[in-house]
Coordinates of C-alpha atoms and ligand atoms in Angstrom, one line a residue:
Chain A
M1 CA -25.5 59.2 46.8
A2 CA -27.1 56.2 45.5
Q3 CA -30.4 57.7 43.6
P4 CA -31.7 54.6 41.8
E5 CA -35.2 55.3 42.1
A6 CA -34.5 58.5 41.2
S7 CA -32.6 58.0 38.3
Q8 CA -35.4 56.5 36.3
K9 CA -37.5 59.0 35.7
S10 CA -37.0 61.6 33.2
S11 CA -37.5 65.3 33.2
S12 CA -39.3 67.2 36.3
A13 CA -40.4 64.1 38.2
S14 CA -37.1 63.1 40.1
V15 CA -38.8 62.7 42.9
T16 CA -41.0 60.1 43.1
S17 CA -44.3 59.5 44.8
S18 CA -43.2 56.7 46.8
L19 CA -39.5 58.8 48.4
L20 CA -42.1 61.5 49.3
A21 CA -44.4 58.9 51.0
A22 CA -41.3 57.2 52.7
V23 CA -40.5 60.9 54.4
A24 CA -43.9 61.0 55.4
K25 CA -43.2 57.9 57.7
G26 CA -40.5 59.9 58.9
D27 CA -37.7 58.1 57.1
Q28 CA -34.8 61.0 56.9
Q29 CA -33.2 59.3 54.8
A30 CA -35.5 60.0 51.8
F31 CA -36.2 63.2 53.6
A32 CA -32.5 64.6 52.3
Q33 CA -32.7 62.8 48.7
V34 CA -36.1 64.7 48.2
Y35 CA -33.7 67.7 49.4
D36 CA -31.5 66.8 47.4
A37 CA -33.3 66.6 44.0
T38 CA -35.6 69.7 44.7
S39 CA -33.7 72.7 46.8
S40 CA -32.2 74.6 43.6
I41 CA -35.4 75.3 41.9
L42 CA -37.1 75.4 45.1
F43 CA -34.1 78.2 46.0
T44 CA -34.4 79.3 43.0
L45 CA -38.2 80.4 43.3
A46 CA -37.6 81.8 46.1
L47 CA -34.7 84.1 45.4
R48 CA -36.6 85.3 42.6
M49 CA -39.8 86.1 45.2
L50 CA -37.8 87.4 47.5
G51 CA -34.5 89.0 46.2
D52 CA -32.7 87.9 49.2
R53 CA -30.6 84.8 49.8
D54 CA -30.9 84.7 53.8
E55 CA -35.1 85.0 53.4
A56 CA -35.1 82.9 50.3
A57 CA -32.9 80.0 52.9
D58 CA -35.5 81.0 55.5
L59 CA -38.4 80.6 53.0
L60 CA -37.1 76.9 51.9
Q61 CA -36.5 76.0 55.6
D62 CA -40.4 76.2 56.4
V63 CA -41.6 74.5 53.2
Y64 CA -38.9 71.5 54.2
S65 CA -40.0 71.4 57.5
E66 CA -43.5 71.5 56.4
V67 CA -43.2 68.7 54.1
W68 CA -41.5 67.1 56.5
R69 CA -44.5 67.1 58.9
K70 CA -47.0 67.3 56.3
G71 CA -45.9 65.0 53.6
T72 CA -49.1 62.4 54.2
R73 CA -50.6 65.7 52.8
Y74 CA -49.1 65.3 49.0
D75 CA -51.9 63.5 46.9
P76 CA -50.3 62.0 43.6
A77 CA -53.9 62.5 41.8
R78 CA -52.8 66.4 41.9
G79 CA -49.1 66.2 39.9
T80 CA -45.9 65.4 40.0
P81 CA -44.3 65.9 43.8
T82 CA -41.9 68.6 42.8
A83 CA -45.1 70.4 40.7
W84 CA -46.3 70.0 44.4
L85 CA -43.0 71.3 46.3
V86 CA -43.0 74.4 43.7
T87 CA -46.7 75.4 44.5
L88 CA -46.1 75.2 48.4
T89 CA -43.0 77.3 48.3
R90 CA -44.7 79.7 45.8
S91 CA -47.5 80.0 48.1
R92 CA -45.4 80.4 51.5
G93 CA -43.2 82.9 49.6
I94 CA -46.6 85.1 48.5
D95 CA -47.6 84.9 52.5
R96 CA -43.6 86.4 53.0
L97 CA -44.4 89.1 50.4
R98 CA -47.6 89.9 51.5
S99 CA -46.4 90.5 55.2
R100 CA -43.8 92.4 54.1
A101 CA -45.9 94.8 52.2
A102 CA -48.1 95.2 55.1
K103 CA -45.6 96.1 57.2
G104 CA -44.5 99.1 54.6
G105 CA -41.8 97.6 52.7
R106 CA -41.2 97.3 49.2
A107 CA -42.4 94.4 47.4
S108 CA -40.5 93.0 44.7
V109 CA -36.4 93.0 43.8
A110 CA -35.8 92.4 40.4
L111 CA -33.1 90.5 40.1
E112 CA -30.5 90.4 37.7
D113 CA -30.1 87.6 35.8
S114 CA -26.9 86.0 36.6
P115 CA -25.1 82.7 35.1
A116 CA -25.5 79.6 37.0
A117 CA -22.1 79.9 38.5
E118 CA -23.6 79.4 41.8
Q119 CA -24.0 75.5 41.6
A120 CA -22.5 73.7 44.5
A121 CA -20.9 70.9 44.1
G122 CA -20.7 67.9 46.1
D123 CA -24.3 67.6 47.6
G124 CA -26.3 68.5 44.3
P125 CA -29.0 66.0 42.6
G126 CA -27.0 63.3 40.6
P127 CA -25.5 63.5 37.0
L128 CA -29.0 61.9 35.4
D129 CA -31.4 64.0 37.5
M130 CA -28.8 67.1 36.8
Y131 CA -29.5 66.2 32.8
A132 CA -33.0 66.2 32.9
E133 CA -33.3 68.7 34.7
L134 CA -31.3 70.9 32.4
E135 CA -33.2 69.4 29.4
L136 CA -36.1 70.9 31.3
R137 CA -35.0 74.6 31.9
S138 CA -33.8 74.4 28.2
A139 CA -37.2 73.8 27.0
V140 CA -39.0 76.3 29.7
A141 CA -36.6 79.2 28.9
K142 CA -36.8 78.8 24.9
A143 CA -40.6 78.4 25.5
L144 CA -40.6 81.6 27.4
G145 CA -38.4 83.2 25.1
E146 CA -40.5 82.9 22.4
L147 CA -43.7 84.8 24.6
P148 CA -43.9 88.7 23.5
D149 CA -42.4 90.5 26.5
T150 CA -45.6 91.9 27.9
Q151 CA -47.0 88.7 28.2
Q152 CA -44.1 87.5 29.7
Q153 CA -43.8 90.3 32.1
A154 CA -47.8 89.5 33.2
L155 CA -47.1 86.1 33.7
E156 CA -43.8 86.7 35.8
L157 CA -45.7 89.8 38.2
A158 CA -48.1 87.3 38.7
Y159 CA -46.7 84.0 39.7
Y160 CA -43.5 85.6 41.2
E161 CA -45.0 88.5 42.9
G162 CA -48.1 87.8 43.6
L163 CA -50.5 90.7 42.2
S164 CA -53.9 90.4 40.6
H165 CA -54.7 90.8 37.0
T166 CA -55.8 94.4 38.9
E167 CA -52.9 95.4 40.5
I168 CA -50.7 94.5 37.2
A169 CA -53.5 96.6 35.3
D170 CA -52.5 99.3 37.7
R171 CA -48.5 98.8 37.6
L172 CA -48.1 98.9 34.6
K173 CA -50.8 101.3 33.4
Q174 CA -52.7 99.4 31.4
P175 CA -56.7 98.2 30.6
L176 CA -57.3 95.3 32.8
G177 CA -58.7 93.5 29.6
T178 CA -55.5 93.5 28.1
I179 CA -53.6 92.4 31.2
K180 CA -55.7 89.6 31.5
T181 CA -55.1 88.5 27.4
R182 CA -51.6 88.3 28.0
I183 CA -52.2 86.1 30.4
K184 CA -54.4 84.0 28.7
L185 CA -52.3 83.9 26.1
G186 CA -49.0 83.4 27.8
M187 CA -50.2 80.1 29.4
D188 CA -52.3 78.7 26.3
K189 CA -48.8 79.0 24.4
L190 CA -46.9 77.8 27.0
R191 CA -49.1 74.5 27.6
T192 CA -49.1 74.1 23.9
T193 CA -45.2 74.5 23.4
L194 CA -44.3 72.7 27.0
Q195 CA -46.7 70.0 26.6
S196 CA -44.7 66.6 26.5
H197 CA -42.8 68.0 29.8
W198 CA -46.3 68.4 31.9
E199 CA -48.4 66.0 30.8
P200 CA -48.5 63.0 32.6
R201 CA -47.4 60.0 31.5
Chain B
M1 CA -71.8 83.6 34.4
S2 CA -71.3 80.6 31.7
H3 CA -69.1 78.0 32.1
E4 CA -67.1 79.4 29.2
Q5 CA -66.6 82.5 31.2
F6 CA -65.3 80.2 34.1
E7 CA -63.1 78.2 31.7
E8 CA -61.2 82.2 30.9
S9 CA -60.3 82.4 33.9
V10 CA -58.8 78.8 34.8
P11 CA -55.3 80.2 33.1
L12 CA -55.8 83.0 35.6
Y13 CA -56.3 81.4 38.2
A14 CA -53.4 78.9 38.0
V15 CA -50.7 81.7 38.0
G16 CA -52.7 83.2 40.6
A17 CA -53.6 86.7 39.0
L18 CA -57.4 86.3 39.8
E19 CA -59.4 88.7 42.6
K20 CA -60.1 87.0 45.8
A21 CA -63.8 87.1 44.7
E22 CA -63.0 85.9 41.1
R23 CA -61.2 82.5 43.1
Q24 CA -63.9 82.0 45.1
V25 CA -66.5 81.8 42.6
L26 CA -64.6 79.9 39.8
E27 CA -64.0 77.5 43.1
V28 CA -67.2 77.4 43.4
H29 CA -67.7 76.4 39.9
L30 CA -65.3 73.8 40.2
L31 CA -66.6 72.4 43.1
S32 CA -70.1 72.1 41.2
G33 CA -68.6 69.8 39.4
C34 CA -67.6 70.8 35.7
T35 CA -65.0 68.4 34.6
A36 CA -63.8 70.6 31.4
C37 CA -62.6 73.4 34.0
H38 CA -61.4 70.9 35.9
A39 CA -59.3 69.5 33.0
A40 CA -58.2 72.7 32.4
L41 CA -57.1 73.4 35.5
K42 CA -54.9 70.5 35.8
S43 CA -53.2 71.6 32.9
Y44 CA -52.5 75.1 33.4
S45 CA -51.3 74.3 37.1
A46 CA -48.8 72.0 35.6
V47 CA -47.3 74.5 33.2
A48 CA -47.4 77.1 35.9
G49 CA -45.5 74.1 38.0
L50 CA -43.1 74.8 34.9
L51 CA -42.1 78.3 35.2
P52 CA -39.4 78.8 37.9
Y53 CA -37.3 76.1 35.8
G54 CA -37.2 79.5 33.1
L55 CA -35.3 81.1 35.7
P56 CA -31.3 81.1 35.9
P57 CA -30.7 78.8 38.3
H58 CA -29.2 79.4 42.0
A59 CA -28.0 76.2 44.0
A60 CA -29.2 76.4 47.7
P61 CA -26.3 77.7 50.0
A62 CA -24.4 74.7 51.1
E63 CA -24.8 74.6 54.7
L64 CA -28.9 75.0 54.2
K65 CA -29.3 71.2 54.2
G66 CA -27.7 70.8 57.4
R67 CA -29.6 73.2 59.1
I68 CA -32.9 72.0 57.9
M69 CA -32.2 68.6 58.7
E70 CA -30.8 69.2 62.4
A71 CA -33.9 71.2 62.8
L72 CA -36.6 68.9 61.6
P73 CA -38.9 68.1 64.6
K74 CA -38.4 64.9 66.4
S75 CA -40.8 62.1 66.5
Q76 CA -43.5 62.4 69.0
T77 CA -44.5 65.4 66.5
R78 CA -44.6 63.3 63.8
T79 CA -46.9 60.7 65.0
E80 CA -49.0 62.9 66.4
S81 CA -49.4 64.6 62.5
S82 CA -49.2 60.8 60.6
A83 CA -51.9 59.4 63.1
A84 CA -54.4 61.4 62.4
P85 CA -54.4 62.5 58.4
V86 CA -58.0 62.9 58.3
K87 CA -58.3 64.9 61.2
I88 CA -57.2 68.2 59.0
Q89 CA -56.6 71.0 61.3
E90 CA -56.7 74.5 59.1
P91 CA -55.5 77.8 61.3
A92 CA -58.2 80.0 59.4
R93 CA -61.4 78.6 58.0
S94 CA -62.4 79.2 54.6
W95 CA -65.1 80.0 52.6
L96 CA -66.4 76.8 51.9
A97 CA -66.5 75.4 55.6
D98 CA -68.4 78.5 56.2
L99 CA -70.6 77.3 53.6
L100 CA -71.4 74.3 54.6
E101 CA -71.4 73.9 58.1
P102 CA -74.7 72.9 59.7
G103 CA -76.4 75.4 61.7
G104 CA -75.7 78.9 62.3
L105 CA -78.1 80.5 59.3
R106 CA -79.6 83.9 61.2
P107 CA -83.5 83.4 61.7
S108 CA -83.4 86.9 60.1
W109 CA -82.4 85.5 57.0
G110 CA -85.4 84.5 54.2
F111 CA -87.4 87.0 52.1
N112 CA -91.0 87.3 53.9
P113 CA -94.0 88.8 51.3
A114 CA -94.8 90.6 54.2
V115 CA -92.1 93.1 53.7
S116 CA -93.3 93.7 49.9
L117 CA -96.6 94.1 51.5
A118 CA -95.9 96.8 54.1
A119 CA -94.0 98.4 51.7
V120 CA -97.2 98.6 49.7
L121 CA -98.7 99.6 52.5
I122 CA -96.5 102.6 53.2
A123 CA -97.2 103.8 49.7
T124 CA -100.4 104.0 50.8
G125 CA -99.5 106.4 53.5
A126 CA -99.1 104.5 56.2
V127 CA -96.8 105.5 59.2
L128 CA -94.0 104.1 58.6
Y129 CA -92.9 102.7 62.1
S130 CA -95.6 101.2 63.1
V131 CA -95.8 99.6 60.0
Y132 CA -92.1 98.0 60.2
L133 CA -93.0 97.1 63.8
R134 CA -95.8 94.6 62.7
S135 CA -94.2 93.4 59.3
Q136 CA -91.4 92.6 62.4
V137 CA -94.1 91.0 64.5
T138 CA -95.4 89.1 61.1
I139 CA -92.2 87.7 60.2
E140 CA -91.6 86.5 63.5
T141 CA -95.0 85.0 63.7
G142 CA -94.1 83.5 60.4
Q143 CA -91.2 81.8 61.3
I144 CA -92.9 80.5 64.5
Q145 CA -95.3 79.0 62.6
R146 CA -92.8 77.1 60.5
V147 CA -90.2 75.9 63.5
Q148 CA -93.9 74.2 64.7
M149 CA -94.5 72.7 61.4
M150 CA -91.5 71.3 61.8
L151 CA -91.5 70.0 64.9
Q152 CA -94.6 68.0 64.1
E153 CA -93.0 66.6 60.7
E154 CA -90.2 65.2 62.3
N155 CA -90.9 62.2 63.3
Q156 CA -91.7 61.3 59.8
R157 CA -88.9 63.4 58.5
I158 CA -86.1 61.7 60.6
A159 CA -86.1 58.3 58.0
A160 CA -85.8 60.7 55.4
A161 CA -82.9 62.3 56.7
Q162 CA -81.5 58.7 57.1
Q163 CA -81.9 58.3 53.2
Q164 CA -80.4 61.7 53.0
L165 CA -77.1 60.5 54.7
T166 CA -76.7 57.4 52.7
A167 CA -77.2 59.9 49.4
Q168 CA -74.8 62.5 51.0
H169 CA -72.3 59.3 51.5
Q170 CA -72.1 59.1 47.3
E171 CA -72.1 62.4 46.6
L172 CA -68.9 62.9 49.0
S173 CA -67.4 59.9 47.2
A174 CA -68.2 62.0 43.9
L175 CA -66.9 65.2 45.4
R176 CA -63.9 63.7 46.3
D177 CA -63.1 62.2 42.8
Q178 CA -63.5 65.5 41.7
V179 CA -61.2 66.8 43.9
G180 CA -58.9 64.2 43.6
L181 CA -58.9 65.7 39.6
R182 CA -57.4 69.1 41.1
T183 CA -54.2 70.6 41.8
G184 CA -51.9 73.4 43.5
E185 CA -53.7 76.5 45.5
V186 CA -57.3 74.4 45.8
E187 CA -55.5 72.0 48.1
Q188 CA -57.3 73.1 50.8
L189 CA -61.2 72.3 49.5
K190 CA -59.8 68.5 50.5
A191 CA -59.6 69.5 54.1
E192 CA -63.5 70.8 53.7
L193 CA -64.4 68.3 52.5
A194 CA -62.9 65.4 55.0
S195 CA -64.1 67.6 57.4
R196 CA -67.3 67.7 56.2
E197 CA -67.3 64.0 56.0
E198 CA -66.9 64.1 59.5
Q199 CA -69.5 66.0 60.2
V200 CA -72.0 63.7 57.9
D201 CA -70.4 61.4 60.3
Q202 CA -71.2 62.9 63.6
L203 CA -75.2 63.3 62.2
Q204 CA -74.9 59.4 61.5
T205 CA -74.6 59.2 64.9
H206 CA -76.9 61.6 66.2
V207 CA -79.7 59.7 63.8
A208 CA -78.9 56.4 65.6
Q209 CA -79.1 57.7 68.9
Q210 CA -81.9 59.7 69.3
A211 CA -84.6 57.8 67.1
G212 CA -86.8 60.3 67.8
G213 CA -85.2 63.2 66.1
N214 CA -84.2 66.2 67.1
S215 CA -84.8 70.0 65.1
D216 CA -81.3 71.2 65.3
L217 CA -80.1 67.9 63.5
R218 CA -83.1 68.2 60.8
K219 CA -82.3 71.7 60.2
A220 CA -78.7 71.0 59.7
L221 CA -79.6 68.1 57.0
A222 CA -82.2 70.5 55.1
Q223 CA -79.8 73.4 55.2
R224 CA -76.4 71.5 54.1
D225 CA -78.9 69.5 51.3
E226 CA -80.5 73.5 50.0
I227 CA -76.6 74.7 49.7
L228 CA -75.9 71.9 48.0
A229 CA -78.4 72.0 45.6
L230 CA -78.1 75.0 45.0
L231 CA -74.0 74.7 44.2
R232 CA -75.0 71.5 41.7
S233 CA -78.2 73.8 40.0
P234 CA -77.5 74.1 36.3
D235 CA -79.6 77.5 36.4
V236 CA -77.6 79.2 39.2
K237 CA -75.9 82.5 38.7
V238 CA -73.3 84.3 40.2
V239 CA -72.6 87.9 41.2
S240 CA -69.8 89.4 43.1
F241 CA -69.8 91.6 45.0
A242 CA -67.7 94.6 44.7
C243 CA -67.2 97.0 47.7
L244 CA -68.0 100.7 47.6
H245 CA -65.9 102.3 50.6
D246 CA -62.5 102.7 49.0
A247 CA -59.4 101.4 50.6
K248 CA -61.7 97.9 51.7
A249 CA -61.0 94.8 51.1
A250 CA -64.7 93.3 51.7
G251 CA -66.4 91.7 48.9
G252 CA -68.5 88.3 48.6
F253 CA -70.7 86.9 46.4
I254 CA -74.0 85.8 46.0
L255 CA -75.3 82.5 43.9
F256 CA -79.1 82.8 42.8
D257 CA -81.3 79.9 41.5
R258 CA -83.8 81.3 39.3
S259 CA -85.4 78.0 38.9
T260 CA -86.3 77.6 42.7
Q261 CA -85.9 81.4 43.8
K262 CA -83.2 81.0 46.2
A263 CA -80.1 82.4 46.6
L264 CA -76.6 81.9 48.6
F265 CA -75.1 85.0 49.7
Y266 CA -71.5 85.0 51.3
A267 CA -69.3 87.8 52.2
F268 CA -66.0 88.5 53.9
N269 CA -64.2 91.3 55.4
M270 CA -67.2 93.1 56.5
P271 CA -66.8 95.4 59.9
A272 CA -68.6 94.9 62.7
L273 CA -71.2 97.3 63.4
P274 CA -72.2 99.5 66.3
P275 CA -74.8 97.6 68.5
D276 CA -77.4 99.8 66.7
K277 CA -76.8 99.1 63.3
T278 CA -77.1 96.3 61.1
Y279 CA -76.2 95.6 57.4
Q280 CA -79.0 94.3 55.0
L281 CA -79.1 92.8 51.7
W282 CA -81.2 94.1 48.6
A283 CA -82.5 92.1 45.7
I284 CA -83.0 95.3 43.5
L285 CA -85.6 95.0 40.4
D286 CA -87.1 98.6 39.4
K287 CA -87.2 99.1 43.2
P288 CA -84.6 97.2 46.1
V289 CA -86.9 94.4 48.0
S290 CA -85.1 93.5 51.1
A291 CA -83.6 90.4 51.5
G292 CA -82.7 90.2 55.1
V293 CA -80.3 91.4 57.5
F294 CA -77.4 90.4 58.9
Q295 CA -74.8 90.7 60.8
P296 CA -71.0 89.4 60.4
D297 CA -69.4 86.9 62.8
Q298 CA -66.4 87.0 64.1
G299 CA -64.8 86.1 61.6
Q300 CA -65.8 89.4 59.6
K301 CA -67.9 87.0 57.7
T302 CA -71.1 85.9 56.8
R303 CA -73.7 83.5 54.7
G304 CA -76.8 82.9 54.2
M305 CA -79.5 81.3 52.4
V306 CA -82.0 83.7 51.1
R307 CA -85.5 82.2 50.0
G308 CA -88.5 83.5 47.7
L309 CA -86.5 85.8 46.1
P310 CA -88.9 88.0 44.2
D311 CA -89.0 87.7 40.9
P312 CA -85.4 86.6 40.1
A313 CA -85.4 87.3 36.0
K314 CA -86.4 91.0 37.2
I315 CA -83.1 91.4 38.8
T316 CA -80.7 93.6 38.0
K317 CA -78.6 93.9 41.2
F318 CA -77.7 93.2 44.9
A319 CA -76.8 95.6 47.6
V320 CA -75.8 95.9 51.2
S321 CA -76.4 98.7 52.9
V322 CA -75.6 99.9 56.7
E323 CA -79.7 100.2 57.9
P324 CA -80.2 100.8 61.4
S325 CA -80.5 97.6 64.1
G326 CA -83.6 95.8 62.5
G327 CA -83.0 97.0 58.7
R328 CA -85.2 98.8 56.8
L329 CA -88.4 98.4 53.7
Q330 CA -86.0 100.6 51.7
P331 CA -82.1 101.5 52.2
T332 CA -81.6 104.1 53.7
G333 CA -77.8 104.2 54.9
A334 CA -74.9 103.7 53.2
I335 CA -74.2 101.3 50.4
Y336 CA -71.7 98.9 51.4
L337 CA -71.2 96.3 48.6
M338 CA -72.6 96.4 44.8
G339 CA -72.8 93.0 42.8
Q340 CA -74.2 93.6 39.3
L341 CA -75.8 90.7 37.2
Ligands
ZN1 ZN1 -66.8 74.7 33.3

């Protein structure tokens, strides 16, 4: 599928605001383009949070149907469209984790690191977007790799598992102050190393 | 809590690691218009949004796209939702809506000097119950007088109310600008602003229709102004409440302004009490002083403006206890929430 608009952008901004505006107006083709450009990162996130492919797929279905119904909610002043979708997916994912916990299920399933072997051919994003995304992936992975393990762990427990600092401290049997410091230091470092990737251009 | 402390908590907020009460307190600070914290939030949220790119990638199942496309709601629902972008209906009301909603403040709120006078009488040996009754009567008389004064002043004030509406419009657009800077999880605040805007519009209509004025309107305006003024005050201190009953998710906060001796109290997840019991808020100096009694609403939330706090510089704690209906002059029941300065 030709994506002239999307391919002009670099890095994570593979979905433009105007594309999302078209979705908000009910343009199915624009919606399909948004899906192509974002389903991979959103599914990756959903799978990491929920640990189950079927449930991750259900979560994506919820998220995209919300995008379809409420695309008007997106506000460019608050970040890129992709960042908005990531945030939406994360918060709906946390809702699922909470209701799972409320039903007595165990909260988290840590996934084995597996290579990107499942990258399906065909419907994926265009080659330029893919390249930009690869570049971003490697930058983020490198930046995370430079953090001490303890900082990575604290960030992951908060971001992917929805734990508060108190809950993380309990889980890791560490003082609260230590956990807060780890999160803060980790975020500070990432903010510096990844500056060229998050700063608005 | 100082700006520095707030700014420290922004990275934790961005990854969702703050406790609920801390989150709300930070949101209040953000709403008060701190540009440094807004900027920090924007950058940390953007960084948090990049985290998933560090994961080993997984493509979505191939059949998912078709499934989602097929399930898209068709045009009727669409038109409806895109035709009315301003009328946002949130399933659950947020704490901010509770704070800003006009009306609903309970008449029993408000520190009354009569209560502390009565406390002295106890010390001199008067019978507790009769003094208690008297203090209640005093409170009520005082309230009636206040209401009467308000009614008298109303006609003069209606003009002032109109001016306030103009000022509120300006405030709204300033707030909207601030909120526009924000990212991610605070999306809901924007919806709140939209609904506030609607409220202002409604109020304006009221003003236009009722040239003679009406006391509900006047009260609603005054209450909201008071809350907004408090949120903006540079002297405001924030105290978070922790629940002393384990396994309960109750919490809350109190924002108090030393210069005006006013405080805004908000608590959530407060279980309903039997009819013969009430919650009572205490400001604790060298001894506890009642700041009012309250019942949570059906959403188990409560809010209220406390006026005339005793010597705010000497307050060390706030507490909420469960007391017999009507409240007591000193705490007698279990302390439910406690907040330390
Ligand atoms: Zn600040």
